């Protein structure tokens, strides 16, 4: 690696404080790579425990680990690989204010979640000028036929690329932040299609493929080997495709200069309504609703 990228570039990795949200199928391989590359510290957030149903996707876990918190297992594994790494773990939801406050201090964040939490991570990262790498993998079956096997990585670099909010990539997950009345409104407007509780199964080989691609994007950023701004890397196994798409700068309240970008803890954290002490308001949505009411 040093011969390929130079000693100075490689040494940068060892100076980084990295955060990983989600310590399961995608987060596990990312944590393993960070540990073996000996970053300075790793912060982990995951509220769940190891179960028999997810054991086959957790790197290094065995039947004896069933029932253990994923963050506890992950922290122990990191320490076995690289004892000198500082590990900070939260067996809590990312929506906890304490957790978001801690993650606002890291240098890089990896999002390895399958929920709307990625939109909250996106906002936190932009507010605190933290590069954010969002990973997702899925297997889809349609009419009992295998329709899709693959995943994607989004590179959200504050001030340089669009973000998850203005890209609209995960608008279908905004329902998590709405009340039942809001969900009904979104369905009527066509923003939510199908069963919002559908699960997307993953298997270990696929998760490792996507995690490896995500870690590659992270290293390209750290080493400065990026000729243009790639926003999305898309992997589809069935058609043997690996496609990247460039950034088309549009900007939104999250990533525009003068709005949330770089405003730190002045930016309201994004929490699902069921977990929040306050009402999450989307002014654009309220504007649409008022227009409809006047029709």
Tab-separated table of C-alpha atoms in Angstrom:
chain	number	residue	atom	x	y	z
A	1	UNK	CA	0.000	0.000	0.000
A	2	UNK	CA	2.846	2.382	0.816
A	3	UNK	CA	4.470	1.625	-2.556
A	4	UNK	CA	1.164	2.384	-4.300
A	5	UNK	CA	0.094	5.538	-2.469
A	6	UNK	CA	3.145	6.779	-0.557
A	7	UNK	CA	4.082	6.649	3.123
A	8	UNK	CA	2.658	10.080	3.924
A	9	UNK	CA	-0.752	9.283	2.437
A	10	UNK	CA	-1.004	5.945	4.208
A	11	UNK	CA	0.026	7.520	7.540
A	12	UNK	CA	-3.047	9.783	7.357
A	13	UNK	CA	-5.320	6.806	8.029
A	14	UNK	CA	-3.643	6.251	11.395
A	15	UNK	CA	-4.502	9.806	12.463
A	16	UNK	CA	-8.245	9.512	11.931
A	17	UNK	CA	-11.062	9.221	14.442
A	18	UNK	CA	-13.740	7.215	12.638
A	19	UNK	CA	-17.415	6.661	13.446
A	20	UNK	CA	-19.485	3.673	12.306
A	21	UNK	CA	-23.266	3.704	12.702
A	22	UNK	CA	-24.540	0.134	12.517
A	23	UNK	CA	-22.330	-2.783	13.599
A	24	UNK	CA	-24.014	-5.567	11.685
A	25	UNK	CA	-23.692	-6.960	8.157
A	26	UNK	CA	-22.073	-3.907	6.523
A	27	UNK	CA	-20.665	-2.287	9.642
A	28	UNK	CA	-18.796	-5.444	10.682
A	29	UNK	CA	-16.471	-5.561	7.642
A	30	UNK	CA	-15.914	-1.783	7.836
A	31	UNK	CA	-14.907	-2.090	11.503
A	32	UNK	CA	-12.583	-4.962	10.613
A	33	UNK	CA	-10.818	-2.916	7.924
A	34	UNK	CA	-10.508	0.152	10.145
A	35	UNK	CA	-9.048	-2.006	12.909
A	36	UNK	CA	-6.496	-3.635	10.614
A	37	UNK	CA	-5.481	-0.273	9.139
A	38	UNK	CA	-4.965	0.970	12.720
A	39	UNK	CA	-6.938	4.209	12.733
A	40	UNK	CA	-6.544	6.312	15.879
A	41	UNK	CA	-10.004	5.669	17.303
A	42	UNK	CA	-13.302	4.052	16.368
A	43	UNK	CA	-16.740	5.079	17.617
A	44	UNK	CA	-19.537	2.523	17.207
A	45	UNK	CA	-23.291	2.921	17.562
A	46	UNK	CA	-25.810	0.079	17.443
A	47	UNK	CA	-28.662	-0.600	19.896
A	48	UNK	CA	-29.144	-4.272	18.983
A	49	UNK	CA	-27.851	-7.614	20.212
A	50	UNK	CA	-26.538	-10.596	18.262
A	51	UNK	CA	-29.336	-13.030	17.421
A	52	UNK	CA	-29.509	-16.406	15.754
A	53	UNK	CA	-31.182	-14.801	12.730
A	54	UNK	CA	-28.273	-12.415	12.050
A	55	UNK	CA	-25.379	-14.614	13.193
A	56	UNK	CA	-24.581	-15.746	9.627
A	57	UNK	CA	-23.868	-12.146	8.597
A	58	UNK	CA	-21.662	-11.021	11.512
A	59	UNK	CA	-17.960	-11.342	10.818
A	60	UNK	CA	-16.249	-13.411	13.524
A	61	UNK	CA	-19.378	-14.075	15.589
A	62	UNK	CA	-20.207	-17.575	16.785
A	63	UNK	CA	-23.164	-19.237	18.520
A	64	UNK	CA	-21.568	-18.367	21.852
A	65	UNK	CA	-22.023	-14.664	21.081
A	66	UNK	CA	-25.812	-14.849	20.752
A	67	UNK	CA	-27.374	-12.347	23.149
A	68	UNK	CA	-24.337	-10.082	23.359
A	69	UNK	CA	-24.658	-6.424	22.339
A	70	UNK	CA	-23.207	-5.949	18.878
A	71	UNK	CA	-21.135	-2.974	20.024
A	72	UNK	CA	-19.608	-4.986	22.879
A	73	UNK	CA	-18.670	-7.816	20.524
A	74	UNK	CA	-17.292	-5.349	17.938
A	75	UNK	CA	-15.228	-3.405	20.483
A	76	UNK	CA	-13.685	-6.639	21.797
A	77	UNK	CA	-12.814	-7.817	18.269
A	78	UNK	CA	-11.211	-4.459	17.396
A	79	UNK	CA	-9.089	-4.592	20.536
A	80	UNK	CA	-7.921	-8.126	19.694
A	81	UNK	CA	-6.803	-6.940	16.251
A	82	UNK	CA	-5.251	-3.600	17.258
A	83	UNK	CA	-5.064	-3.099	21.053
A	84	UNK	CA	-3.784	0.458	20.667
A	85	UNK	CA	-6.991	1.731	19.033
A	86	UNK	CA	-9.326	3.666	21.314
A	87	UNK	CA	-12.849	2.274	21.011
A	88	UNK	CA	-15.948	4.183	22.129
A	89	UNK	CA	-19.250	2.342	21.845
A	90	UNK	CA	-22.897	3.259	22.304
A	91	UNK	CA	-25.531	0.574	22.668
A	92	UNK	CA	-28.082	3.211	21.829
A	93	UNK	CA	-30.018	4.613	18.915
A	94	UNK	CA	-28.216	7.167	16.763
A	95	UNK	CA	-31.150	9.478	17.486
A	96	UNK	CA	-29.995	9.955	21.103
A	97	UNK	CA	-28.646	13.474	21.587
A	98	UNK	CA	-25.663	12.099	23.503
A	99	UNK	CA	-24.752	9.873	20.577
A	100	UNK	CA	-25.083	12.625	17.994
A	101	UNK	CA	-22.991	14.926	20.148
A	102	UNK	CA	-20.213	12.333	20.298
A	103	UNK	CA	-20.330	11.557	16.558
A	104	UNK	CA	-20.076	15.267	15.752
A	105	UNK	CA	-16.432	15.066	16.892
A	106	UNK	CA	-15.172	12.309	14.545
A	107	UNK	CA	-13.258	12.847	11.296
A	108	UNK	CA	-15.197	10.408	9.083
A	109	UNK	CA	-18.555	8.640	9.418
A	110	UNK	CA	-19.663	5.370	7.818
A	111	UNK	CA	-23.414	4.796	7.730
A	112	UNK	CA	-24.286	1.098	7.664
A	113	UNK	CA	-28.001	1.232	8.394
A	114	UNK	CA	-31.124	0.259	6.462
A	115	UNK	CA	-33.403	2.934	7.882
A	116	UNK	CA	-34.083	6.648	7.650
A	117	UNK	CA	-31.333	7.152	10.235
A	118	UNK	CA	-29.044	7.685	7.234
A	119	UNK	CA	-30.826	11.022	6.657
A	120	UNK	CA	-30.125	12.045	10.243
A	121	UNK	CA	-26.464	11.015	9.863
A	122	UNK	CA	-26.340	13.011	6.633
A	123	UNK	CA	-27.544	16.157	8.407
A	124	UNK	CA	-25.121	15.735	11.303
A	125	UNK	CA	-22.199	15.168	8.927
A	126	UNK	CA	-22.948	18.256	6.840
A	127	UNK	CA	-23.520	20.444	9.904
A	128	UNK	CA	-20.121	19.460	11.266
A	129	UNK	CA	-18.227	19.238	7.940
A	130	UNK	CA	-17.580	15.499	8.298
A	131	UNK	CA	-17.173	13.293	5.192
A	132	UNK	CA	-19.930	10.676	5.208
A	133	UNK	CA	-19.925	7.335	3.365
A	134	UNK	CA	-23.366	5.747	3.203
A	135	UNK	CA	-23.502	2.026	2.388
A	136	UNK	CA	-26.441	-0.140	1.416
A	137	UNK	CA	-26.890	-3.702	0.120
A	138	UNK	CA	-30.004	-5.607	-0.910
A	139	UNK	CA	-31.444	-8.654	-2.610
A	140	UNK	CA	-34.808	-8.164	-4.299
A	141	UNK	CA	-37.230	-10.799	-5.525
A	142	UNK	CA	-40.116	-9.880	-7.838
A	143	UNK	CA	-42.799	-12.371	-8.830
A	144	UNK	CA	-40.663	-15.120	-7.240
A	145	UNK	CA	-37.766	-14.286	-9.562
A	146	UNK	CA	-34.447	-12.820	-8.482
A	147	UNK	CA	-34.619	-9.211	-9.627
A	148	UNK	CA	-31.617	-7.501	-8.057
A	149	UNK	CA	-28.459	-8.378	-6.110
A	150	UNK	CA	-26.138	-5.506	-5.276
A	151	UNK	CA	-25.769	-2.256	-3.424
A	152	UNK	CA	-24.493	1.294	-3.484
A	153	UNK	CA	-22.130	3.700	-1.787
A	154	UNK	CA	-22.878	7.407	-1.528
A	155	UNK	CA	-19.926	9.764	-1.015
A	156	UNK	CA	-21.171	12.838	0.832
A	157	UNK	CA	-18.281	15.317	1.048
A	158	UNK	CA	-19.371	18.603	2.712
A	159	UNK	CA	-19.148	21.570	0.396
A	160	UNK	CA	-18.067	19.444	-2.570
A	161	UNK	CA	-20.912	17.056	-3.409
A	162	UNK	CA	-24.662	16.967	-3.074
A	163	UNK	CA	-26.056	15.255	0.019
A	164	UNK	CA	-28.600	12.504	0.587
A	165	UNK	CA	-31.332	15.054	1.262
A	166	UNK	CA	-31.112	17.075	-1.937
A	167	UNK	CA	-30.309	14.022	-4.064
A	168	UNK	CA	-33.680	12.555	-3.111
A	169	UNK	CA	-32.074	9.100	-2.939
A	170	UNK	CA	-33.870	8.201	0.279
A	171	UNK	CA	-36.978	10.364	0.194
A	172	UNK	CA	-39.031	7.175	0.586
A	173	UNK	CA	-37.595	6.866	4.107
A	174	UNK	CA	-38.909	10.216	5.281
A	175	UNK	CA	-42.067	8.484	6.475
A	176	UNK	CA	-40.123	7.513	9.609
A	177	UNK	CA	-40.118	11.152	10.644
A	178	UNK	CA	-43.829	11.723	10.128
A	179	UNK	CA	-47.012	11.260	12.103
A	180	UNK	CA	-49.728	8.833	10.868
A	181	UNK	CA	-51.529	11.774	9.231
A	182	UNK	CA	-48.329	12.778	7.462
A	183	UNK	CA	-47.839	9.225	6.193
A	184	UNK	CA	-51.377	9.234	4.779
A	185	UNK	CA	-50.593	12.524	3.034
A	186	UNK	CA	-47.371	11.115	1.550
A	187	UNK	CA	-49.125	7.999	0.253
A	188	UNK	CA	-51.762	10.193	-1.401
A	189	UNK	CA	-49.004	12.224	-3.039
A	190	UNK	CA	-47.279	9.071	-4.287
A	191	UNK	CA	-44.102	9.427	-2.220
A	192	UNK	CA	-44.515	6.053	-0.496
A	193	UNK	CA	-45.211	2.920	-2.502
A	194	UNK	CA	-45.836	-0.585	-1.222
A	195	UNK	CA	-45.395	-1.895	2.305
A	196	UNK	CA	-43.114	0.466	4.240
A	197	UNK	CA	-42.232	-2.403	6.585
A	198	UNK	CA	-40.658	-4.599	3.906
A	199	UNK	CA	-37.349	-6.148	4.947
A	200	UNK	CA	-34.381	-6.426	2.605
A	201	UNK	CA	-32.375	-9.574	3.320
A	202	UNK	CA	-28.605	-9.584	2.832
A	203	UNK	CA	-25.974	-12.300	2.844
A	204	UNK	CA	-22.381	-12.122	3.998
A	205	UNK	CA	-20.617	-12.307	0.624
A	206	UNK	CA	-22.682	-9.417	-0.736
A	207	UNK	CA	-22.168	-7.296	2.376
A	208	UNK	CA	-18.415	-7.811	2.136
A	209	UNK	CA	-18.439	-6.784	-1.546
A	210	UNK	CA	-20.291	-3.552	-0.809
A	211	UNK	CA	-18.264	-2.820	2.340
A	212	UNK	CA	-15.044	-3.292	0.375
A	213	UNK	CA	-16.212	-0.841	-2.279
A	214	UNK	CA	-17.214	1.637	0.431
A	215	UNK	CA	-13.846	1.361	2.132
A	216	UNK	CA	-12.163	1.892	-1.237
A	217	UNK	CA	-14.097	5.148	-1.678
A	218	UNK	CA	-12.995	6.209	1.803
A	219	UNK	CA	-9.317	5.512	0.989
A	220	UNK	CA	-9.550	7.391	-2.308
A	221	UNK	CA	-10.790	10.400	-0.371
A	222	UNK	CA	-8.062	10.156	2.294
A	223	UNK	CA	-5.286	9.584	-0.239
A	224	UNK	CA	-6.534	12.403	-2.473
A	225	UNK	CA	-6.757	10.115	-5.505
A	226	UNK	CA	-10.019	11.477	-6.875
A	227	UNK	CA	-10.009	13.079	-10.308
A	228	UNK	CA	-13.656	14.115	-10.167
A	229	UNK	CA	-16.462	14.181	-7.632
A	230	UNK	CA	-18.159	10.788	-7.570
A	231	UNK	CA	-21.395	10.878	-5.599
A	232	UNK	CA	-22.629	7.312	-6.073
A	233	UNK	CA	-21.000	3.964	-6.798
A	234	UNK	CA	-23.593	1.399	-7.849
A	235	UNK	CA	-22.929	-2.343	-7.852
A	236	UNK	CA	-25.243	-4.852	-9.550
A	237	UNK	CA	-24.116	-8.456	-9.516
A	238	UNK	CA	-26.705	-10.020	-11.850
A	239	UNK	CA	-25.670	-7.864	-14.805
A	240	UNK	CA	-22.031	-7.693	-13.661
A	241	UNK	CA	-22.054	-3.891	-13.460
A	242	UNK	CA	-20.086	-1.432	-11.370
A	243	UNK	CA	-21.165	2.098	-12.253
A	244	UNK	CA	-20.258	5.444	-10.744
A	245	UNK	CA	-22.209	8.660	-11.161
A	246	UNK	CA	-20.888	12.173	-10.780
A	247	UNK	CA	-22.170	14.878	-8.523
A	248	UNK	CA	-24.705	17.327	-9.943
A	249	UNK	CA	-24.622	20.190	-7.504
A	250	UNK	CA	-28.082	21.389	-6.590
A	251	UNK	CA	-27.869	22.118	-2.879
A	252	UNK	CA	-30.550	22.094	-0.194
A	253	UNK	CA	-31.048	23.467	3.304
A	254	UNK	CA	-28.679	20.759	4.582
A	255	UNK	CA	-25.726	21.210	2.212
A	256	UNK	CA	-25.988	24.831	0.981
A	257	UNK	CA	-23.554	27.440	2.271
A	258	UNK	CA	-25.373	29.667	4.730
A	259	UNK	CA	-27.961	27.079	5.740
A	260	UNK	CA	-27.034	23.962	7.766
A	261	UNK	CA	-23.588	23.444	6.248
A	262	UNK	CA	-20.939	23.898	8.919
A	263	UNK	CA	-23.332	25.273	11.537
A	264	UNK	CA	-22.494	22.517	14.047
A	265	UNK	CA	-24.755	22.187	17.078
A	266	UNK	CA	-26.872	25.125	15.912
A	267	UNK	CA	-28.522	22.721	13.483
A	268	UNK	CA	-31.594	20.884	14.855
A	269	UNK	CA	-30.992	17.158	15.001
A	270	UNK	CA	-33.273	14.997	12.889
A	271	UNK	CA	-35.268	12.530	15.020
A	272	UNK	CA	-38.304	10.414	14.091
A	273	UNK	CA	-41.478	11.897	15.515
A	274	UNK	CA	-42.143	8.832	17.697
A	275	UNK	CA	-38.761	9.345	19.435
A	276	UNK	CA	-38.704	13.129	19.544
A	277	UNK	CA	-39.482	15.651	22.248
A	278	UNK	CA	-40.320	18.144	19.526
A	279	UNK	CA	-42.110	18.157	16.175
A	280	UNK	CA	-39.954	17.635	13.097
A	281	UNK	CA	-41.152	20.101	10.469
A	282	UNK	CA	-40.404	20.075	6.765
A	283	UNK	CA	-41.352	23.559	5.560
A	284	UNK	CA	-41.553	22.467	1.920
A	285	UNK	CA	-43.971	19.688	2.832
A	286	UNK	CA	-46.092	22.045	4.916
A	287	UNK	CA	-46.190	24.439	1.975
A	288	UNK	CA	-47.447	21.643	-0.311
A	289	UNK	CA	-50.058	20.660	2.250
A	290	UNK	CA	-51.364	24.224	2.541
A	291	UNK	CA	-51.577	24.466	-1.243
A	292	UNK	CA	-53.607	21.261	-1.408
A	293	UNK	CA	-55.926	22.545	1.333
A	294	UNK	CA	-56.631	25.619	-0.750
A	295	UNK	CA	-57.537	23.655	-3.876
